[in-house]
Coordinates of C-alpha atoms in Angstrom, one line a residue:
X95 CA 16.4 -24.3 3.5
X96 CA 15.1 -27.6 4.0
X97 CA 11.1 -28.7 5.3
X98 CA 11.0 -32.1 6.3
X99 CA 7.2 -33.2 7.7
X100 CA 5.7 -36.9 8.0
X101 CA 2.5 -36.8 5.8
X102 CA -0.2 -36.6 8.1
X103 CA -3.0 -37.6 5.7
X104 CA -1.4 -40.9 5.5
X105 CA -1.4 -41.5 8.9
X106 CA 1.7 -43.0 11.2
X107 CA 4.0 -45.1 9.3
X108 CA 3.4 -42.7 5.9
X109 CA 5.7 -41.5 3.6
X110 CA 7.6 -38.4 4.4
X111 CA 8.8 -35.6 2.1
X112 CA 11.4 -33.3 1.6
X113 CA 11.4 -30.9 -1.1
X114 CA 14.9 -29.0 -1.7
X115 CA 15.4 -25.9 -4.2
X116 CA 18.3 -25.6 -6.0
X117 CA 20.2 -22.4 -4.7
X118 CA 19.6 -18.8 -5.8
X119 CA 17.3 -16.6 -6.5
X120 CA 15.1 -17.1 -9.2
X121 CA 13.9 -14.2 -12.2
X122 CA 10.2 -14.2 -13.2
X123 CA 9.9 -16.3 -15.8
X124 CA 12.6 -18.1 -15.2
X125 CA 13.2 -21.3 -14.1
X126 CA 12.7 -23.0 -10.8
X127 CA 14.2 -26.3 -9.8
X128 CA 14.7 -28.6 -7.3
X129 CA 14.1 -32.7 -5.9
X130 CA 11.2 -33.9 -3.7
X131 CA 13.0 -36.3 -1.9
X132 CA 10.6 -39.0 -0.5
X133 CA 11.0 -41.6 2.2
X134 CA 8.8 -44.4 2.4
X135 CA 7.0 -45.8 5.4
X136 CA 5.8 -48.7 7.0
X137 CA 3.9 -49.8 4.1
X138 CA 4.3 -49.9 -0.1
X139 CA 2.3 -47.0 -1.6
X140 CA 1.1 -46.2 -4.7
X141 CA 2.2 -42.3 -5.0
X142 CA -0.9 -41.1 -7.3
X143 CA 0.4 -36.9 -7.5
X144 CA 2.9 -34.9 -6.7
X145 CA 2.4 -31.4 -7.0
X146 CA 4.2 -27.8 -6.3
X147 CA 1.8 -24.6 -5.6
X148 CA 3.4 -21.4 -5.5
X149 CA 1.9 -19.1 -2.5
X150 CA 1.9 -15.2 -1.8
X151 CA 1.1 -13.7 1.4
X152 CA -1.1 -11.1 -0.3
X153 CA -3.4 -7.7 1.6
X154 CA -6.9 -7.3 1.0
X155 CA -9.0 -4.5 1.4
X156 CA -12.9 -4.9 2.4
X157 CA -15.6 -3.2 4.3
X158 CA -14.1 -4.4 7.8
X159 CA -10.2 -2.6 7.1
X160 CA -7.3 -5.0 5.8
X161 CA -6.1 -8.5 6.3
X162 CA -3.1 -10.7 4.9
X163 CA -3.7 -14.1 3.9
X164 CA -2.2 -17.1 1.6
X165 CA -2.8 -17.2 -2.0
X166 CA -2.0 -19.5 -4.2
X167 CA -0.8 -18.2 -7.6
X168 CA 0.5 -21.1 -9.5
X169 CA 0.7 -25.0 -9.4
X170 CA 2.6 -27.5 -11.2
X171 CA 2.4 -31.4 -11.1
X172 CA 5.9 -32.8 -11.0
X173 CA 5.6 -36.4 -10.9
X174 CA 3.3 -39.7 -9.7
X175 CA 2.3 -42.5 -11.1
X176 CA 5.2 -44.9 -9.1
X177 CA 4.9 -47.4 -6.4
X178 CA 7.6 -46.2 -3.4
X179 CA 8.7 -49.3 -1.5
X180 CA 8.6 -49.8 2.5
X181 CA 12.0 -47.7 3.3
X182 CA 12.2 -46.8 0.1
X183 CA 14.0 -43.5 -1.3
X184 CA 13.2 -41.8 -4.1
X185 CA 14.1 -38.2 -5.6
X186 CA 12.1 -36.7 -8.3
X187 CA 13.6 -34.0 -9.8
X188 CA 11.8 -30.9 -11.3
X189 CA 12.5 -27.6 -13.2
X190 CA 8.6 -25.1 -13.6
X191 CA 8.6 -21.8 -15.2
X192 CA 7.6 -19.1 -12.9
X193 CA 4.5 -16.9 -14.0
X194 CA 6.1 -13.8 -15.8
X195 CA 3.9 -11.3 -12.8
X196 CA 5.6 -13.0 -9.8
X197 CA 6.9 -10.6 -7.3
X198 CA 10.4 -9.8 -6.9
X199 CA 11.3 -10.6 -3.5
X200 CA 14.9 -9.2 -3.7
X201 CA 17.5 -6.5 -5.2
X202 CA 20.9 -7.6 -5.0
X203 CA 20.5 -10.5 -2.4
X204 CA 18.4 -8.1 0.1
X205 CA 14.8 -9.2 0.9
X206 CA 12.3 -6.5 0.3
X207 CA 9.6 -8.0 2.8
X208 CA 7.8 -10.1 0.0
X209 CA 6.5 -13.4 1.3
X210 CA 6.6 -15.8 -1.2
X211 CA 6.7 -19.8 -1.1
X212 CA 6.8 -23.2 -2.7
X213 CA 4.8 -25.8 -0.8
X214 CA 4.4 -29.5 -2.2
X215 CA 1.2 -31.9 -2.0
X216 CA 1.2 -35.4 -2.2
X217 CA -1.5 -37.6 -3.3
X218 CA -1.8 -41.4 -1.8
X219 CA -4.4 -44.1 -2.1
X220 CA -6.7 -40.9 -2.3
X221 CA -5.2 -38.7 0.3
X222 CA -3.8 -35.5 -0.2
X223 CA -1.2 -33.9 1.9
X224 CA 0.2 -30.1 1.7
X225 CA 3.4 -30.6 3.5
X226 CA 5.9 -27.5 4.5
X227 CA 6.6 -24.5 2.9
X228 CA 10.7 -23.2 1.3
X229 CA 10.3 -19.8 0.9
X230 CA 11.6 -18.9 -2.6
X231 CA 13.8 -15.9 -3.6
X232 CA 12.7 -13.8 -6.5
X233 CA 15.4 -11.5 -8.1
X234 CA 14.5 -8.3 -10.6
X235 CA 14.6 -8.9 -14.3
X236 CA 17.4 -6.2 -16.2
X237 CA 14.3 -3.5 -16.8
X238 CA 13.1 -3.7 -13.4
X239 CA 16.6 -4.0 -12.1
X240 CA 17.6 -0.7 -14.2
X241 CA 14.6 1.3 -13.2
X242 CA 15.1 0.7 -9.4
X243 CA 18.8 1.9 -10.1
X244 CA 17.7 4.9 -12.1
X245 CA 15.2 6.0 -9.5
X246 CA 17.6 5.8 -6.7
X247 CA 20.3 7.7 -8.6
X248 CA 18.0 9.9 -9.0
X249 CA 17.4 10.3 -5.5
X250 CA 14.1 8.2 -4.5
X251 CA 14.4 6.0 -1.8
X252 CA 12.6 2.4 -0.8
X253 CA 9.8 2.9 1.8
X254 CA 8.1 -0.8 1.8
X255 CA 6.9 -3.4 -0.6
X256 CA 3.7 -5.0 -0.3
X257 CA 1.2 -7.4 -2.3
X258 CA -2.2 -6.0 -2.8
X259 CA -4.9 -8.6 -3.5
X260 CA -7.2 -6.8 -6.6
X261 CA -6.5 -5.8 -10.4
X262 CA -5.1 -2.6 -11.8
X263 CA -7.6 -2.1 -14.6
X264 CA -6.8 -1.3 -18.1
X265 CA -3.3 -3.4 -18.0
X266 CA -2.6 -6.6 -19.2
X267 CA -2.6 -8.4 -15.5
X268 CA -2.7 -11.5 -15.3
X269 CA -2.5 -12.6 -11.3
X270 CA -4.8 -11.7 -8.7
X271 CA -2.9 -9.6 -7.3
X272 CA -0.1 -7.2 -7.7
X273 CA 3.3 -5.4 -6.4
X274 CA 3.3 -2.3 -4.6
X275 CA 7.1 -0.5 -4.1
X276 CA 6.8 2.7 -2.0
X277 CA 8.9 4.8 -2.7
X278 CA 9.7 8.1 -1.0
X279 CA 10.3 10.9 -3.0
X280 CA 13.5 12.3 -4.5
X281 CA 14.3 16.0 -3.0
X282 CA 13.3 17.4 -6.4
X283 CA 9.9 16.0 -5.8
X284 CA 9.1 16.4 -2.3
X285 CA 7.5 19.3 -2.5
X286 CA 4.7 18.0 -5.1
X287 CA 4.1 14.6 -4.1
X288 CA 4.3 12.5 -0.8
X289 CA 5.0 8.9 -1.8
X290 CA 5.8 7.4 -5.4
X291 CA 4.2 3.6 -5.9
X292 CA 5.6 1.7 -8.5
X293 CA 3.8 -1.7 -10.2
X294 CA 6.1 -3.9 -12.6
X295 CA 3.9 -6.4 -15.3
X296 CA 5.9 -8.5 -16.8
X297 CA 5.0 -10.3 -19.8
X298 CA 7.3 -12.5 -21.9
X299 CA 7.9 -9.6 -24.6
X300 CA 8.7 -6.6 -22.1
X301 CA 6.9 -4.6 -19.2
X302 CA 4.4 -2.8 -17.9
X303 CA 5.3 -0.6 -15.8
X304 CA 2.8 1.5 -13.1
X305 CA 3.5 4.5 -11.8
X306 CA 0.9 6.3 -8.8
X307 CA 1.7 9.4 -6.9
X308 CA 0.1 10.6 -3.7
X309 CA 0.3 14.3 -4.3
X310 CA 0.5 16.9 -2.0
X311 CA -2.8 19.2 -1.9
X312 CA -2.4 23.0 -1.7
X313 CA -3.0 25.8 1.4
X314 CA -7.0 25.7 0.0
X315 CA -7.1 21.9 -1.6
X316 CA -6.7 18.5 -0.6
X317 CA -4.0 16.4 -2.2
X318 CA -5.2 13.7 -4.8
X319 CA -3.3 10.6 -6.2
X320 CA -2.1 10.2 -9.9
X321 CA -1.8 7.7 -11.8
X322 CA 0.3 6.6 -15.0
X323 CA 2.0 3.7 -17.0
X324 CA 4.9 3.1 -19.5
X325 CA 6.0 -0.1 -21.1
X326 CA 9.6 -1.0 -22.3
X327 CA 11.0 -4.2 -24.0
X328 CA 13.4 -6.9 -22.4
X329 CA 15.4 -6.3 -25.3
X330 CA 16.8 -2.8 -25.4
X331 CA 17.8 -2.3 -21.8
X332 CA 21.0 -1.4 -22.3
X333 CA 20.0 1.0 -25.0
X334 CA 18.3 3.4 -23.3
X335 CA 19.7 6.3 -20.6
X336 CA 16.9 5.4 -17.8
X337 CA 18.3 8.0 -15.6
X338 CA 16.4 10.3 -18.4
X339 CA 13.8 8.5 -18.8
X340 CA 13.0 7.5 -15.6
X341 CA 12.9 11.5 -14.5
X342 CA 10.9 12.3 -17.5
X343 CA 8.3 9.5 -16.6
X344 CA 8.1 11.1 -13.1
X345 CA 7.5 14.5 -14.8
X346 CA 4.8 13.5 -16.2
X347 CA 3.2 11.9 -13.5
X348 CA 3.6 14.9 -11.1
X349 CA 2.4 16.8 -13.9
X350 CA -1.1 14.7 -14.4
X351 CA -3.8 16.0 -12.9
X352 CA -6.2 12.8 -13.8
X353 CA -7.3 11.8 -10.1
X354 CA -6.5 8.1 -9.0
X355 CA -10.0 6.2 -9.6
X356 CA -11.1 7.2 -13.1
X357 CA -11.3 4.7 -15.8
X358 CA -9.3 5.3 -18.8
X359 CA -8.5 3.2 -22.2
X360 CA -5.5 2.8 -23.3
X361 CA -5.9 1.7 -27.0
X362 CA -3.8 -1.1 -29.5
X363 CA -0.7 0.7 -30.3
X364 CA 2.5 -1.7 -29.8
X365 CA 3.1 -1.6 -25.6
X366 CA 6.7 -3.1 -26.0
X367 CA 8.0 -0.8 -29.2
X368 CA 11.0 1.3 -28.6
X369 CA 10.2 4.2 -26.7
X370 CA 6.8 4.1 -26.7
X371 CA 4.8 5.1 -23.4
X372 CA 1.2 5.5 -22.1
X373 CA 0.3 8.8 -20.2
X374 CA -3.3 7.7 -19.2
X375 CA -4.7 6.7 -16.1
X376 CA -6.6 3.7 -14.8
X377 CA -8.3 2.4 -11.5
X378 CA -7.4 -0.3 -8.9
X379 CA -10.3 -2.7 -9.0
X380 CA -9.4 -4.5 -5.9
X381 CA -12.9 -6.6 -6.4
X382 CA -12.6 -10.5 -4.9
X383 CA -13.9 -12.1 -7.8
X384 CA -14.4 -16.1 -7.6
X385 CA -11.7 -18.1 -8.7
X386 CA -10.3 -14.9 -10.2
X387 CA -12.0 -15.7 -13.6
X388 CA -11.6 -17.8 -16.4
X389 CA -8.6 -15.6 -18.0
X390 CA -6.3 -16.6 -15.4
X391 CA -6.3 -19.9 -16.3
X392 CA -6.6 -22.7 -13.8
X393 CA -2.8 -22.6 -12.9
X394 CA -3.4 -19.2 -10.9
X395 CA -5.2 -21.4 -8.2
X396 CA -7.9 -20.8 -5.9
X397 CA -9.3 -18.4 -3.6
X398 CA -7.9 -15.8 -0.9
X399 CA -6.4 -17.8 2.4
X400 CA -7.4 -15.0 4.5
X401 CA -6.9 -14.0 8.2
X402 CA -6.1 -11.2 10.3
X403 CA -3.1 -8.9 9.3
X404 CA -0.5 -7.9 12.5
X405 CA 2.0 -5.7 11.4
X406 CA 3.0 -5.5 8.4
X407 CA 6.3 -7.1 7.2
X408 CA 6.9 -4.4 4.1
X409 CA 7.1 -1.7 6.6
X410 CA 10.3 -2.8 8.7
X411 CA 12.3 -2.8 5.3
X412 CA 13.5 0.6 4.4
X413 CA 16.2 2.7 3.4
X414 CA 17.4 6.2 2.7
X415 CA 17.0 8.7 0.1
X416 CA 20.9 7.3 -0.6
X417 CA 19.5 5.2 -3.0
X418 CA 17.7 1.7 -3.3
X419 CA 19.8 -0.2 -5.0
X420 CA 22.6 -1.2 -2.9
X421 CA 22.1 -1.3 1.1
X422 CA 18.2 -1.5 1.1
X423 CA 18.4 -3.6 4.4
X424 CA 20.9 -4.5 7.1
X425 CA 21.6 -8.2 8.8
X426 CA 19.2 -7.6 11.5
X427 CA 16.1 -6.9 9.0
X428 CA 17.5 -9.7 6.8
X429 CA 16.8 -11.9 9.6
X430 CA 13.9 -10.6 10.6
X431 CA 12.7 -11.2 7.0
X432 CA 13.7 -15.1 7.0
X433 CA 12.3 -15.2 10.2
X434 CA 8.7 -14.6 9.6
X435 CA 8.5 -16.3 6.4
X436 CA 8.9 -19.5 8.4
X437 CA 6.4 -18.1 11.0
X438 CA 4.1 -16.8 8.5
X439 CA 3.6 -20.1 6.4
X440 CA 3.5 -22.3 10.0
X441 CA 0.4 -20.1 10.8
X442 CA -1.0 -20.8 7.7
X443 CA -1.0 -24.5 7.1
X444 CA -3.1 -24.6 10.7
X445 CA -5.4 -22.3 9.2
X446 CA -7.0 -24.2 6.6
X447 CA -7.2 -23.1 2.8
X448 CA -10.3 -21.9 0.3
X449 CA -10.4 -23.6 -2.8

């Protein structure tokens, strides 16, 4: 898909922009590429910056219920410098890394209700412009791709996937926010828990993966939420029978009686070593801290685009206990999908931004 806008910092007569991503979907921390295609005006300009930022429509929680809002996770410059002619036409090709934590958006070509975009700014004579939105694809890497397969052979199926603007202490996190699948629960299960919520971490040496179950209480007892993790390499996946493993992380969490909000350390030992696992239990500090702090870096961007939430996107893509991998969503909730990611990002630009 294709945004073409006159830059209206520049006035009538300015440059316009088009910014085109090469086709497919793209793996998290992989690489993203693409031309900005610009069209001069009425007048030479000296084009000073031309810059990418990558954008989330993320949930927050806070005193007054939830909203949904923009957030910018990542930003790239991508070229400047260069004079662009009256009528001129220039292309400036680009290929970024995405961050390692970005969302998957996708399992085998069908969206998961994950908002995520590219927009492009342009700096002139002073004036910065942040023109249209494409939305950008996000596929699975193999672990996360294998675990979503072993958990629907095994009988879970895909409720909803949302992005929750906070920080699941004790992990190695490095956005603002993170990845919520829901997950209902495989017949084996559905008499001990209600809902299964998994959180994938990628780093560049293998995964964190985050596992919380909203248990069932008892005839005298309320039920309480668990919560888990596990880490794996990128480099054994096909080594491993995740069907097993998979089942025996669930075990475990059914199993742990650890209520969801306690804080827990999880020590130095190796994360991404063969086998190795963590049974503890951590928080979700869902805190709006400024600027998200220094450890982030200054490519994670700025602050929470926020305004009022309607209904949720997540919840209109869902499947059967069948299985998630293959059939997660038919054409019309495709659609839907594509859409309100153009609707969504419209809103936003008229909204204004936090910085």
């Amino acid at each position: 898909m294709v945004f073409k806008r006159l830059l209206g910092a520049m006035g009538a007569g300015g440059p316009s922009v088009d910014t085109v991503l090469d086709g497919g979907a793209v793996a998290p921390g992989g690489i993203l590429s693409g031309q900005v295609h610009l069209q001069g005006g009425s007048a030479d300009v000296e084009i000073e910056h031309i810059g990418l930022e990558l954008i989330a429509r993320v949930e927050a929680e806070h005193e007054d219920g939830e909203s949904e809002g923009a957030v910018v996770f990542e930003r790239f410059t991508v070229g400047g410098g260069f004079r662009l002619a009256e009528q001129e036409r220039h292309s400036v090709p680009f290929s970024v890394y995405l961050p390692w934590e970005t969302p998957v958006s996708e399992l085998y070509g069908q969206p998961l209700g994950i908002v995520l975009g590219v927009r492009t700014e342009l700096a002139v004579a002073g004036a910065r412009d942040k023109g249209d939105l494409d939305p950008l694809a996000v596929r699975p890497l193999p672990v996360q791709e294998a675990v979503l397969e072993a958990l629907g052979q095994l009988g879970f199926g895909f409720r909803s996937a949302d992005l929750e603007h906070g920080h699941i202490g004790g992990t190695g996190q490095q956005l603002p926010f993170y990845q919520e699948i829901e997950l209902t629960p495989a017949p084996q299960y559905a008499h001990v828990v209600n809902e299964i919520e998994l959180t994938f971490l990628a780093t560049p040496a293998g995964m964190e993966i985050v596992l919380e179950a909203d248990k069932r209480g008892g005839l005298f007892e309320s039920g309480q939420d668990a919560l888990t993790r596990f880490a794996v390499s990128h480099h054994d996946v096909g080594a491993r029978d995740w069907n097993g493993e998979v089942d025996g992380w669930i075990r475990q969490l059914v199993e742990h009686r650890a209520s969801h909000g306690s804080h827990a350390t999880y020590g130095h030992a190796d994360p991404y070593a063969a086998g190795s696992g963590y049974g503890h239990h951590s928080a979700h500090e869902s805190g709006h801290e400024s600027g998200y702090g220094s450890g982030y870096g200054s490519g994670y961007g700025s602050g929470y685009e926020g305004h009022r939430s309607g209904p949720g996107l997540g919840t209109a893509v869902a499947a059967g206990a069948a299985g998630l991998a293959v059939g997660v969503v038919g054409g019309l909730v495709a659609a839907e999908v594509v859409d309100e990611v153009g609707d969504f990002f419209e809103g936003d630009d008229e909204g204004g931004e936090e910085d």
